[in-house]
């Protein structure tokens, strides 16, 4: 600790007056310890129209004390520091008076690098603090308001925070993203080396637990428990209730790691937008229920326009939506990895991939994961000529829908309109697909779709593989199972190659679109077919050219080159 100690017991007057006097003495001494001896103290809200202002090299040592803001006057904040270095607040509890009208008032602590600052600042630490009943948009706020300077080294840890009824400024408006901790910058100012850890938040009556907003780099969010963000009945859907929000419209943010988190939120457990190099791991997200298709993303995890994003080693359960991966809203092509993720237990839509506008979405890889939902395991939205998804790979992953027959359930569903710039290079290997309508349905995909060493099940009367009107299929070693239906493979209007076995259970492989009704071509109803190339015939409804080799149900193989009527 710095040598100079200013205890509030050495001053007279109200608690706020003594705090301000001690802070002023420390400023004159060049720093030291502002000591609050253990006990309970009242802070008159009228006296906090101007906060207790901290200078360089000051430690506020609370010694386990309890501070309570009294009265109904709107405060600025309890503590504040402007353009300062090495400021610490620790070891205390504070209860607010739940009065605030908007940005920049009613907070516990505001740390600002102001627009006129002439140097970078560093060393912000808030630790072992308990907060409740604040109405400020940001209870603890670290903001870089300067467009050319940087804040380096922000640590906020061992924080407990409890929201109460009435803490929301506006439950229906998006603009007030009320959170316990906010790290905020701008288009060109930067905040870097941020650590938020060991955080517990009951966010029922506010919207968020943690916000990183513009220009935040090299941040670690570790060991966070943020529950019920925006769950209060006062909140509206599509108002932006997120447990964790990592947002940057300028593309300046990068190097964000979120790990070991347990979250629940109305709209999103974790929302990431406009970032670079983000890793989310070791997560459990549950209880998300907002599905209003308005202006804001929805899901346990929503990734929007982010480059080099990894989501791994986590569980999503009891959510309306699981992972929504969208983008990009800028000229950069977003990419990412989903690894060892389980979306299970009553997740309505576990995975939704949605390219944005006219910008292709590239390089999304999924492996070792499981997506089990009610009507869908996964949906790929490329149903517009401007929505392009390239280089999409799934390995060792299962997609399953649990809804019964007649409800339109698909393990994986992709629908694309034929366009001059198609989505391309989709690859599934060692994957499984299950659904009452279809295991996997990929229609009108004009770029290459490869499905290798995979299985599909049509529960009820569903078709395991429904790959109609896709123009560049590569199929190899597939196994299809049906419960009540007769068709294992529907490739009507499709073209591509079959290399290796296509097995069907029970009763052998039944294929629509490859001549199932032509008696001399009945071998397709046998145990398997292999080495088949199929392309649309030049004339005739539902016809195909079939070339290659066909097994007739035994060891005899014969070459095939004919037009087959699939009608």
Coordinates of C-alpha atoms in Angstrom, one line a residue:
X1 CA 0.0 0.0 0.0
X2 CA 1.1 3.6 -0.5
X3 CA 2.5 5.2 2.7
X4 CA -0.1 7.8 3.2
X5 CA -3.4 6.7 4.9
X6 CA -6.5 9.0 5.1
X7 CA -9.2 7.4 7.3
X8 CA -12.6 8.9 7.2
X9 CA -12.5 8.8 11.0
X10 CA -10.0 11.6 10.9
X11 CA -12.6 14.0 9.4
X12 CA -15.9 15.5 10.6
X13 CA -19.2 15.9 8.9
X14 CA -21.4 13.5 7.0
X15 CA -20.1 10.4 5.5
X16 CA -20.0 11.9 2.0
X17 CA -18.2 15.0 3.3
X18 CA -15.6 12.9 5.1
X19 CA -15.0 10.7 2.0
X20 CA -14.5 13.8 -0.2
X21 CA -12.1 15.4 2.4
X22 CA -10.0 12.3 2.6
X23 CA -9.9 12.0 -1.2
X24 CA -8.8 15.6 -1.5
X25 CA -6.0 15.1 1.0
X26 CA -4.7 12.0 -0.9
X27 CA -4.8 14.0 -4.1
X28 CA -2.5 16.6 -2.5
X29 CA -0.2 13.8 -1.2
X30 CA 0.1 12.1 -4.6
X31 CA -1.9 9.1 -3.6
X32 CA -2.4 6.7 -0.7
X33 CA -5.1 4.7 1.0
X34 CA -8.6 6.1 1.6
X35 CA -9.6 4.0 4.6
X36 CA -13.2 3.2 5.4
X37 CA -13.1 1.4 8.8
X38 CA -15.5 -1.6 9.0
X39 CA -19.1 -0.5 9.7
X40 CA -22.3 0.7 8.2
X41 CA -22.5 4.2 6.6
X42 CA -25.2 6.2 5.0
X43 CA -24.5 8.3 1.9
X44 CA -26.9 11.2 1.4
X45 CA -27.9 11.2 -2.2
X46 CA -28.1 15.0 -2.3
X47 CA -24.4 15.2 -1.5
X48 CA -23.5 12.9 -4.4
X49 CA -24.7 15.2 -7.1
X50 CA -20.9 15.4 -7.4
X51 CA -19.1 12.1 -6.7
X52 CA -16.2 11.3 -4.5
X53 CA -13.5 12.0 -7.0
X54 CA -10.3 9.8 -6.8
X55 CA -6.9 10.9 -7.9
X56 CA -3.8 9.0 -9.1
X57 CA -2.4 6.1 -7.0
X58 CA -5.4 5.9 -4.6
X59 CA -6.8 2.7 -3.0
X60 CA -10.2 2.9 -1.5
X61 CA -10.0 0.2 1.3
X62 CA -13.5 -0.7 2.5
X63 CA -12.5 -3.1 5.2
X64 CA -15.8 -5.0 4.7
X65 CA -17.9 -1.8 5.3
X66 CA -21.5 -1.3 4.1
X67 CA -22.5 1.9 2.3
X68 CA -26.1 2.8 1.7
X69 CA -27.2 5.7 -0.5
X70 CA -30.2 7.4 1.1
X71 CA -32.8 9.8 -0.1
X72 CA -34.4 10.1 -3.5
X73 CA -32.1 12.6 -5.2
X74 CA -30.4 11.5 -8.5
X75 CA -26.7 11.0 -7.9
X76 CA -23.8 11.3 -10.3
X77 CA -22.0 8.3 -8.9
X78 CA -20.6 7.3 -5.6
X79 CA -17.0 7.2 -6.8
X80 CA -15.4 8.6 -10.0
X81 CA -12.0 9.0 -11.5
X82 CA -11.1 11.1 -14.6
X83 CA -7.9 10.6 -16.5
X84 CA -6.2 8.8 -13.6
X85 CA -3.7 6.0 -13.1
X86 CA -3.7 3.3 -10.5
X87 CA -7.1 3.6 -9.0
X88 CA -8.5 0.8 -6.7
X89 CA -11.8 0.2 -4.9
X90 CA -12.1 -2.9 -2.8
X91 CA -13.6 -4.8 0.1
X92 CA -17.0 -3.1 0.6
X93 CA -20.7 -3.3 -0.1
X94 CA -22.9 -0.6 -1.5
X95 CA -26.7 -0.2 -1.9
X96 CA -28.0 2.4 -4.4
X97 CA -31.2 4.4 -4.2
X98 CA -32.5 3.2 -7.6
X99 CA -32.7 6.7 -9.0
X100 CA -31.3 7.5 -12.5
X101 CA -32.6 9.1 -15.7
X102 CA -30.1 8.0 -18.3
X103 CA -26.5 7.6 -19.3
X104 CA -23.8 8.7 -16.8
X105 CA -25.7 9.0 -13.6
X106 CA -26.8 6.9 -10.7
X107 CA -23.7 4.6 -10.8
X108 CA -21.4 3.1 -8.2
X109 CA -18.2 3.9 -10.0
X110 CA -17.4 5.8 -13.2
X111 CA -13.9 5.8 -14.6
X112 CA -13.5 8.0 -17.7
X113 CA -10.6 8.9 -20.0
X114 CA -12.0 12.2 -21.2
X115 CA -11.9 13.6 -24.7
X116 CA -9.3 16.2 -23.7
X117 CA -6.8 13.8 -22.0
X118 CA -3.3 14.1 -23.3
X119 CA -1.9 10.8 -22.2
X120 CA -2.9 7.1 -21.9
X121 CA -3.9 5.9 -18.5
X122 CA -3.6 2.5 -16.8
X123 CA -4.4 0.5 -13.7
X124 CA -8.1 0.3 -12.8
X125 CA -9.0 -2.3 -10.2
X126 CA -12.3 -3.0 -8.5
X127 CA -12.4 -6.1 -6.4
X128 CA -14.4 -7.8 -3.7
X129 CA -17.4 -5.5 -4.0
X130 CA -21.1 -6.3 -3.5
X131 CA -23.7 -4.1 -5.1
X132 CA -27.5 -3.9 -5.2
X133 CA -30.4 -1.6 -6.1
X134 CA -28.7 0.7 -8.6
X135 CA -30.6 2.1 -11.5
X136 CA -27.7 3.4 -13.6
X137 CA -27.3 2.1 -17.1
X138 CA -23.9 0.9 -16.0
X139 CA -23.2 0.2 -12.3
X140 CA -19.4 0.0 -12.8
X141 CA -18.4 1.9 -15.9
X142 CA -14.9 2.2 -17.5
X143 CA -15.2 4.4 -20.6
X144 CA -12.6 5.7 -23.0
X145 CA -14.1 8.9 -24.4
X146 CA -10.9 9.9 -26.1
X147 CA -10.4 9.1 -29.8
X148 CA -6.6 8.8 -29.7
X149 CA -5.6 7.6 -26.3
X150 CA -5.8 4.2 -24.6
X151 CA -6.8 2.8 -21.2
X152 CA -4.5 -0.2 -20.4
X153 CA -5.2 -2.7 -17.6
X154 CA -8.7 -2.9 -16.2
X155 CA -9.4 -5.6 -13.6
X156 CA -12.9 -6.1 -12.1
X157 CA -13.2 -9.3 -10.0
X158 CA -15.0 -10.9 -7.2
X159 CA -18.1 -8.8 -7.7
X160 CA -21.6 -9.8 -6.5
X161 CA -24.6 -7.8 -7.8
X162 CA -28.3 -8.1 -7.2
X163 CA -30.9 -6.2 -9.2
X164 CA -34.2 -5.3 -7.7
X165 CA -37.6 -4.3 -8.9
X166 CA -37.6 -0.8 -10.3
X167 CA -33.9 -0.9 -11.4
X168 CA -34.7 -0.7 -15.1
X169 CA -34.7 2.8 -16.6
X170 CA -36.9 1.7 -19.6
X171 CA -37.8 -1.9 -19.9
X172 CA -39.2 -1.5 -23.4
X173 CA -36.4 0.5 -25.1
X174 CA -33.2 -0.9 -26.6
X175 CA -31.1 2.2 -26.0
X176 CA -30.6 1.5 -22.3
X177 CA -28.5 -1.7 -22.1
X178 CA -28.3 -1.6 -18.3
X179 CA -25.5 -3.8 -17.0
X180 CA -23.5 -4.2 -13.8
X181 CA -20.2 -3.8 -15.6
X182 CA -19.6 -1.9 -18.8
X183 CA -16.3 -1.4 -20.6
X184 CA -16.9 1.2 -23.3
X185 CA -14.8 2.8 -26.0
X186 CA -15.4 4.4 -29.4
X187 CA -14.4 4.2 -33.1
X188 CA -10.6 4.8 -32.5
X189 CA -10.0 4.9 -28.8
X190 CA -8.9 1.6 -27.3
X191 CA -9.3 -0.2 -23.9
X192 CA -7.0 -3.2 -23.6
X193 CA -5.9 -5.9 -21.2
X194 CA -9.3 -6.2 -19.5
X195 CA -10.0 -8.9 -16.9
X196 CA -13.5 -9.5 -15.5
X197 CA -13.7 -12.5 -13.3
X198 CA -15.5 -14.2 -10.4
X199 CA -18.7 -12.4 -11.1
X200 CA -22.1 -13.3 -9.7
X201 CA -25.1 -11.3 -11.0
X202 CA -28.8 -11.6 -10.5
X203 CA -29.9 -9.5 -13.5
X204 CA -33.6 -10.1 -13.3
X205 CA -34.5 -6.5 -13.2
X206 CA -31.9 -5.1 -15.6
X207 CA -30.8 -6.2 -19.0
X208 CA -27.2 -7.3 -18.8
X209 CA -24.4 -8.5 -16.7
X210 CA -21.3 -7.4 -18.7
X211 CA -20.9 -5.2 -21.8
X212 CA -17.8 -4.8 -23.9
X213 CA -18.6 -2.0 -26.3
X214 CA -16.3 -0.8 -29.2
X215 CA -12.5 -0.9 -29.2
X216 CA -12.0 -3.4 -26.4
X217 CA -8.9 -5.7 -27.0
X218 CA -7.3 -8.6 -25.2
X219 CA -10.1 -9.1 -22.7
X220 CA -10.7 -12.1 -20.5
X221 CA -14.2 -12.8 -19.1
X222 CA -13.7 -15.7 -16.7
X223 CA -15.8 -17.5 -14.1
X224 CA -19.0 -15.5 -14.6
X225 CA -22.4 -16.5 -13.2
X226 CA -25.1 -14.1 -14.7
X227 CA -28.6 -15.2 -14.2
X228 CA -32.1 -14.1 -15.5
X229 CA -31.0 -11.1 -17.5
X230 CA -34.2 -9.2 -18.4
X231 CA -36.4 -11.9 -16.9
X232 CA -38.6 -9.4 -15.1
X233 CA -42.1 -9.2 -16.4
X234 CA -41.6 -5.5 -17.0
X235 CA -39.3 -6.2 -19.9
X236 CA -40.4 -6.5 -23.5
X237 CA -39.1 -9.1 -26.0
X238 CA -36.7 -7.7 -28.6
X239 CA -35.4 -5.1 -26.1
X240 CA -31.9 -6.5 -25.9
X241 CA -31.6 -8.5 -22.7
X242 CA -28.2 -10.2 -22.8
X243 CA -26.1 -11.7 -20.0
X244 CA -22.9 -10.9 -21.9
X245 CA -22.7 -8.4 -24.8
X246 CA -19.5 -8.0 -26.9
X247 CA -20.3 -5.5 -29.5
X248 CA -18.3 -3.4 -32.0
X249 CA -19.7 -1.7 -35.1
X250 CA -16.2 -0.4 -36.1
X251 CA -14.3 -3.7 -36.2
X252 CA -11.7 -2.4 -33.7
X253 CA -12.4 -5.0 -31.0
X254 CA -10.3 -8.2 -30.9
X255 CA -8.8 -10.9 -28.7
X256 CA -11.8 -11.6 -26.5
X257 CA -11.9 -14.8 -24.4
X258 CA -15.1 -15.8 -22.5
X259 CA -14.6 -18.9 -20.4
X260 CA -16.2 -20.8 -17.5
X261 CA -19.5 -19.1 -17.6
X262 CA -23.0 -20.0 -16.6
X263 CA -25.7 -17.7 -18.0
X264 CA -29.4 -17.2 -18.5
X265 CA -31.0 -14.3 -20.3
X266 CA -34.2 -13.4 -22.0
X267 CA -32.8 -12.6 -25.5
X268 CA -29.1 -13.9 -25.6
X269 CA -26.8 -15.5 -23.2
X270 CA -23.8 -14.2 -25.1
X271 CA -24.1 -11.8 -28.1
X272 CA -21.0 -11.1 -30.1
X273 CA -21.0 -8.6 -33.0
X274 CA -18.3 -7.0 -35.2
X275 CA -15.4 -8.6 -33.4
X276 CA -12.1 -10.3 -34.3
X277 CA -10.6 -13.4 -32.7
X278 CA -13.2 -14.3 -30.1
X279 CA -13.2 -17.6 -28.1
X280 CA -16.1 -18.8 -26.0
X281 CA -15.5 -22.0 -24.0
X282 CA -16.7 -23.8 -20.9
X283 CA -20.2 -22.4 -21.0
X284 CA -23.6 -23.5 -19.8
X285 CA -26.5 -21.3 -21.1
X286 CA -30.1 -22.0 -20.3
X287 CA -33.5 -20.4 -20.0
X288 CA -33.5 -18.1 -23.1
X289 CA -37.0 -17.6 -24.4
X290 CA -37.3 -14.5 -26.5
X291 CA -38.2 -15.5 -30.1
X292 CA -39.6 -12.2 -31.4
X293 CA -38.2 -11.7 -35.0
X294 CA -37.7 -8.0 -34.6
X295 CA -34.4 -6.1 -34.9
X296 CA -32.1 -7.9 -32.4
X297 CA -30.5 -11.4 -32.4
X298 CA -31.9 -14.2 -30.3
X299 CA -30.3 -17.3 -29.0
X300 CA -28.3 -18.8 -26.2
X301 CA -25.3 -17.6 -28.2
X302 CA -25.6 -15.2 -31.1
X303 CA -22.5 -14.5 -33.3
X304 CA -23.0 -11.7 -35.8
X305 CA -20.4 -10.5 -38.3
X306 CA -17.4 -11.8 -36.4
X307 CA -14.1 -13.0 -37.8
X308 CA -12.2 -15.9 -36.3
X309 CA -14.7 -16.9 -33.7
X310 CA -14.6 -20.2 -31.8
X311 CA -17.4 -21.6 -29.7
X312 CA -16.4 -24.8 -27.9
X313 CA -16.8 -27.1 -24.9
X314 CA -20.3 -26.0 -23.8
X315 CA -23.9 -27.0 -23.1
X316 CA -27.1 -25.2 -24.2
X317 CA -30.3 -26.4 -22.7
X318 CA -33.9 -25.4 -22.1
X319 CA -33.7 -22.5 -24.6
X320 CA -35.9 -21.3 -27.4
X321 CA -32.9 -21.0 -29.7
X322 CA -29.4 -22.3 -29.4
X323 CA -26.6 -20.9 -31.5
X324 CA -27.4 -18.3 -34.2
X325 CA -24.5 -17.6 -36.5
X326 CA -24.9 -14.6 -38.8
X327 CA -22.9 -12.2 -40.8
X328 CA -21.1 -10.3 -41.9
X329 CA -22.5 -6.8 -41.8
X330 CA -19.2 -5.4 -43.2
X331 CA -17.0 -6.3 -46.1
X332 CA -15.0 -8.8 -44.1
X333 CA -16.1 -12.4 -44.4
X334 CA -16.8 -13.9 -41.0
X335 CA -15.7 -17.4 -40.2
X336 CA -15.5 -19.6 -37.1
X337 CA -15.6 -23.0 -35.4
X338 CA -18.1 -24.8 -33.3
X339 CA -16.5 -27.7 -31.4
X340 CA -17.8 -30.1 -28.7
X341 CA -21.0 -28.2 -28.1
X342 CA -24.2 -29.8 -27.0
X343 CA -27.6 -28.1 -27.7
X344 CA -30.0 -30.4 -26.0
X345 CA -33.0 -30.7 -23.6
X346 CA -35.9 -28.8 -25.1
X347 CA -34.0 -26.4 -27.3
X348 CA -36.5 -25.5 -30.0
X349 CA -34.0 -24.5 -32.7
X350 CA -30.5 -25.5 -31.7
X351 CA -28.5 -24.1 -34.7
X352 CA -29.4 -21.4 -37.2
X353 CA -26.8 -20.2 -39.8
X354 CA -27.9 -17.0 -41.5
X355 CA -25.5 -15.2 -43.9
X356 CA -26.2 -11.5 -44.2
X357 CA -27.1 -9.3 -47.2
X358 CA -24.7 -9.4 -50.1
X359 CA -21.6 -10.4 -48.2
X360 CA -20.6 -14.1 -48.4
X361 CA -20.1 -16.0 -45.1
X362 CA -17.0 -18.2 -45.3
X363 CA -15.2 -20.9 -43.4
X364 CA -17.6 -22.2 -40.7
X365 CA -16.6 -25.6 -39.2
X366 CA -18.5 -27.8 -36.8
X367 CA -17.1 -30.9 -35.2
X368 CA -17.8 -33.2 -32.3
X369 CA -21.1 -31.6 -31.5
X370 CA -24.8 -32.4 -31.0
X371 CA -27.8 -30.4 -31.9
X372 CA -31.2 -31.8 -30.8
X373 CA -34.3 -29.7 -31.1
X374 CA -38.0 -30.0 -31.5
X375 CA -38.7 -29.1 -35.1
X376 CA -35.1 -28.7 -36.3
X377 CA -31.6 -29.7 -35.3
X378 CA -30.2 -27.1 -37.6
X379 CA -31.4 -24.6 -40.3
X380 CA -29.2 -23.0 -42.9
X381 CA -30.9 -19.9 -44.3
X382 CA -29.6 -19.4 -47.8
X383 CA -33.0 -18.9 -49.4
X384 CA -32.0 -15.8 -51.2
X385 CA -29.5 -15.3 -54.1
X386 CA -27.6 -12.7 -52.0
X387 CA -27.1 -15.1 -49.0
X388 CA -24.0 -17.1 -49.6
X389 CA -22.4 -19.7 -47.3
X390 CA -19.1 -21.1 -48.5
X391 CA -16.6 -23.6 -47.0
X392 CA -19.0 -25.1 -44.5
X393 CA -17.8 -28.3 -42.9
X394 CA -19.4 -30.6 -40.4
X395 CA -17.6 -33.6 -38.9
X396 CA -18.6 -36.1 -36.2
X397 CA -21.8 -34.2 -35.4
X398 CA -25.4 -35.2 -35.0
X399 CA -28.5 -33.2 -35.9
X400 CA -31.9 -34.4 -34.7
X401 CA -35.5 -33.2 -34.5
X402 CA -37.8 -34.8 -31.9
X403 CA -41.2 -33.6 -33.1
X404 CA -43.5 -36.3 -34.3
X405 CA -44.9 -37.0 -37.8
X406 CA -47.0 -34.2 -39.4
X407 CA -45.1 -31.4 -37.6
X408 CA -42.4 -30.8 -40.2
X409 CA -39.3 -31.8 -38.3
X410 CA -35.9 -31.9 -39.9
X411 CA -32.5 -32.9 -38.6
X412 CA -30.8 -30.4 -40.9
X413 CA -32.7 -28.2 -43.3
X414 CA -31.1 -26.1 -46.1
X415 CA -32.9 -24.4 -48.9
X416 CA -31.2 -22.3 -51.6
X417 CA -32.4 -20.4 -54.7
X418 CA -30.4 -21.1 -57.8
X419 CA -28.2 -18.1 -58.4
X420 CA -25.2 -17.0 -60.4
X421 CA -23.0 -17.0 -57.2
X422 CA -24.1 -20.1 -55.3
X423 CA -23.1 -21.3 -51.9
X424 CA -20.5 -23.9 -52.2
X425 CA -18.2 -26.5 -50.7
X426 CA -20.4 -27.9 -48.0
X427 CA -19.0 -31.1 -46.5
X428 CA -20.6 -33.5 -44.0
X429 CA -18.5 -36.5 -42.8
X430 CA -19.3 -39.0 -40.0
X431 CA -22.5 -37.1 -39.3
X432 CA -26.0 -38.3 -38.4
X433 CA -29.4 -36.7 -39.2
X434 CA -32.8 -37.5 -37.7
X435 CA -36.2 -36.1 -38.4
X436 CA -39.9 -37.0 -38.9
X437 CA -40.1 -35.2 -42.2
X438 CA -36.4 -35.7 -43.3
X439 CA -33.1 -36.5 -41.7
X440 CA -31.4 -34.0 -43.9
X441 CA -33.1 -31.8 -46.5
X442 CA -30.9 -29.9 -48.9
X443 CA -32.8 -28.4 -51.8
X444 CA -31.7 -26.3 -54.8
X445 CA -28.1 -26.0 -53.5
X446 CA -26.0 -25.2 -56.6
X447 CA -22.6 -25.4 -55.0
X448 CA -21.0 -28.7 -54.2
X449 CA -22.5 -30.6 -51.2
X450 CA -20.5 -33.7 -50.1
X451 CA -22.0 -36.2 -47.6
X452 CA -19.6 -38.9 -46.6
X453 CA -19.8 -41.8 -44.3
X454 CA -23.0 -40.5 -42.7
X455 CA -26.3 -41.9 -41.5
X456 CA -29.8 -40.5 -41.7
X457 CA -33.1 -41.6 -40.1
X458 CA -36.6 -40.7 -41.2
X459 CA -38.6 -41.2 -38.1
X460 CA -42.3 -41.9 -38.7
X461 CA -42.6 -41.7 -42.6
X462 CA -39.8 -39.3 -43.1
X463 CA -37.2 -39.5 -45.9
X464 CA -33.7 -39.9 -44.4
X465 CA -31.9 -38.2 -47.3
X466 CA -33.9 -35.6 -49.2
X467 CA -31.5 -33.9 -51.6
X468 CA -33.7 -32.7 -54.4
X469 CA -32.7 -30.3 -57.2
X470 CA -29.2 -29.9 -55.9
X471 CA -26.8 -29.7 -58.8
X472 CA -23.4 -30.9 -57.4
X473 CA -23.8 -33.7 -54.9
X474 CA -21.0 -36.0 -53.9
X475 CA -22.4 -39.0 -51.9
X476 CA -20.3 -41.7 -50.4
X477 CA -21.0 -44.6 -48.0
X478 CA -24.4 -43.5 -46.7
X479 CA -26.8 -45.4 -44.5
X480 CA -30.5 -44.6 -44.5
X481 CA -33.1 -45.9 -42.1
X482 CA -36.9 -45.4 -42.2
X483 CA -39.6 -46.3 -39.7
X484 CA -42.8 -46.3 -41.7
X485 CA -41.9 -44.8 -45.1
X486 CA -40.6 -46.5 -48.2
X487 CA -38.1 -44.0 -49.6
X488 CA -34.6 -43.8 -48.2
X489 CA -33.0 -41.4 -50.8
X490 CA -34.9 -38.7 -52.7
X491 CA -32.7 -37.1 -55.3
X492 CA -35.3 -35.9 -57.8
X493 CA -33.9 -33.3 -60.1
X494 CA -30.5 -33.6 -58.6
X495 CA -27.1 -34.3 -60.2
X496 CA -23.8 -35.5 -58.9
X497 CA -22.0 -38.7 -58.0
X498 CA -22.6 -41.7 -55.7
X499 CA -19.3 -43.4 -54.8
X500 CA -19.5 -46.3 -52.3
X501 CA -22.4 -47.9 -50.7
X502 CA -25.9 -46.4 -50.2
X503 CA -27.5 -48.8 -47.7
X504 CA -31.2 -48.7 -46.7
X505 CA -32.9 -50.3 -43.8
X506 CA -35.3 -52.0 -43.6
X507 CA -36.0 -53.5 -47.0
X508 CA -33.0 -52.2 -48.9
X509 CA -32.3 -48.8 -50.4
X510 CA -35.4 -47.2 -52.0
X511 CA -34.5 -44.2 -54.1
X512 CA -36.9 -41.6 -55.6
X513 CA -35.6 -39.7 -58.6
X514 CA -33.4 -42.6 -59.7
X515 CA -36.0 -44.9 -61.3
X516 CA -37.6 -46.8 -58.5
X517 CA -40.7 -47.7 -60.6
X518 CA -38.8 -49.1 -63.6
X519 CA -38.8 -52.9 -63.3
X520 CA -35.5 -53.4 -65.1
X521 CA -34.0 -50.9 -62.7
X522 CA -35.3 -52.6 -59.5
X523 CA -31.7 -53.3 -58.2
X524 CA -31.8 -49.9 -56.6
X525 CA -34.3 -51.4 -54.2
X526 CA -31.6 -54.0 -53.2
X527 CA -29.1 -53.9 -50.4
X528 CA -27.1 -51.0 -51.8
X529 CA -26.1 -49.1 -54.9
X530 CA -22.7 -47.7 -55.7
X531 CA -20.7 -45.9 -58.4
X532 CA -23.7 -44.0 -59.7
X533 CA -23.6 -40.7 -61.6
X534 CA -26.9 -39.0 -62.0
X535 CA -27.9 -35.8 -64.0
X536 CA -31.2 -34.4 -65.2
X537 CA -32.3 -35.8 -68.5
X538 CA -32.8 -33.1 -71.3
X539 CA -36.5 -33.8 -71.6
X540 CA -39.2 -35.4 -69.6
X541 CA -40.7 -34.6 -66.2
X542 CA -38.8 -36.3 -63.3
X543 CA -36.3 -38.1 -65.6
X544 CA -32.6 -38.7 -64.9
X545 CA -29.6 -39.9 -66.8
X546 CA -28.0 -42.7 -64.7
X547 CA -24.4 -43.8 -65.6
X548 CA -22.0 -46.0 -63.8
X549 CA -22.4 -49.4 -62.1
X550 CA -25.5 -50.9 -60.5
X551 CA -25.7 -53.8 -58.2
X552 CA -28.7 -56.1 -58.9
X553 CA -28.9 -57.4 -55.4
X554 CA -26.1 -60.0 -55.6
X555 CA -22.5 -60.1 -56.8
X556 CA -23.3 -59.3 -60.4
X557 CA -22.6 -55.8 -61.6
X558 CA -23.5 -54.3 -64.9
X559 CA -22.7 -50.9 -66.6
X560 CA -25.6 -48.5 -66.8
X561 CA -26.2 -45.7 -69.3
X562 CA -29.9 -45.0 -69.8
X563 CA -32.7 -42.5 -69.2
X564 CA -34.9 -43.5 -66.3
X565 CA -38.4 -42.3 -65.6
X566 CA -38.8 -41.5 -61.9
X567 CA -42.4 -40.5 -62.2

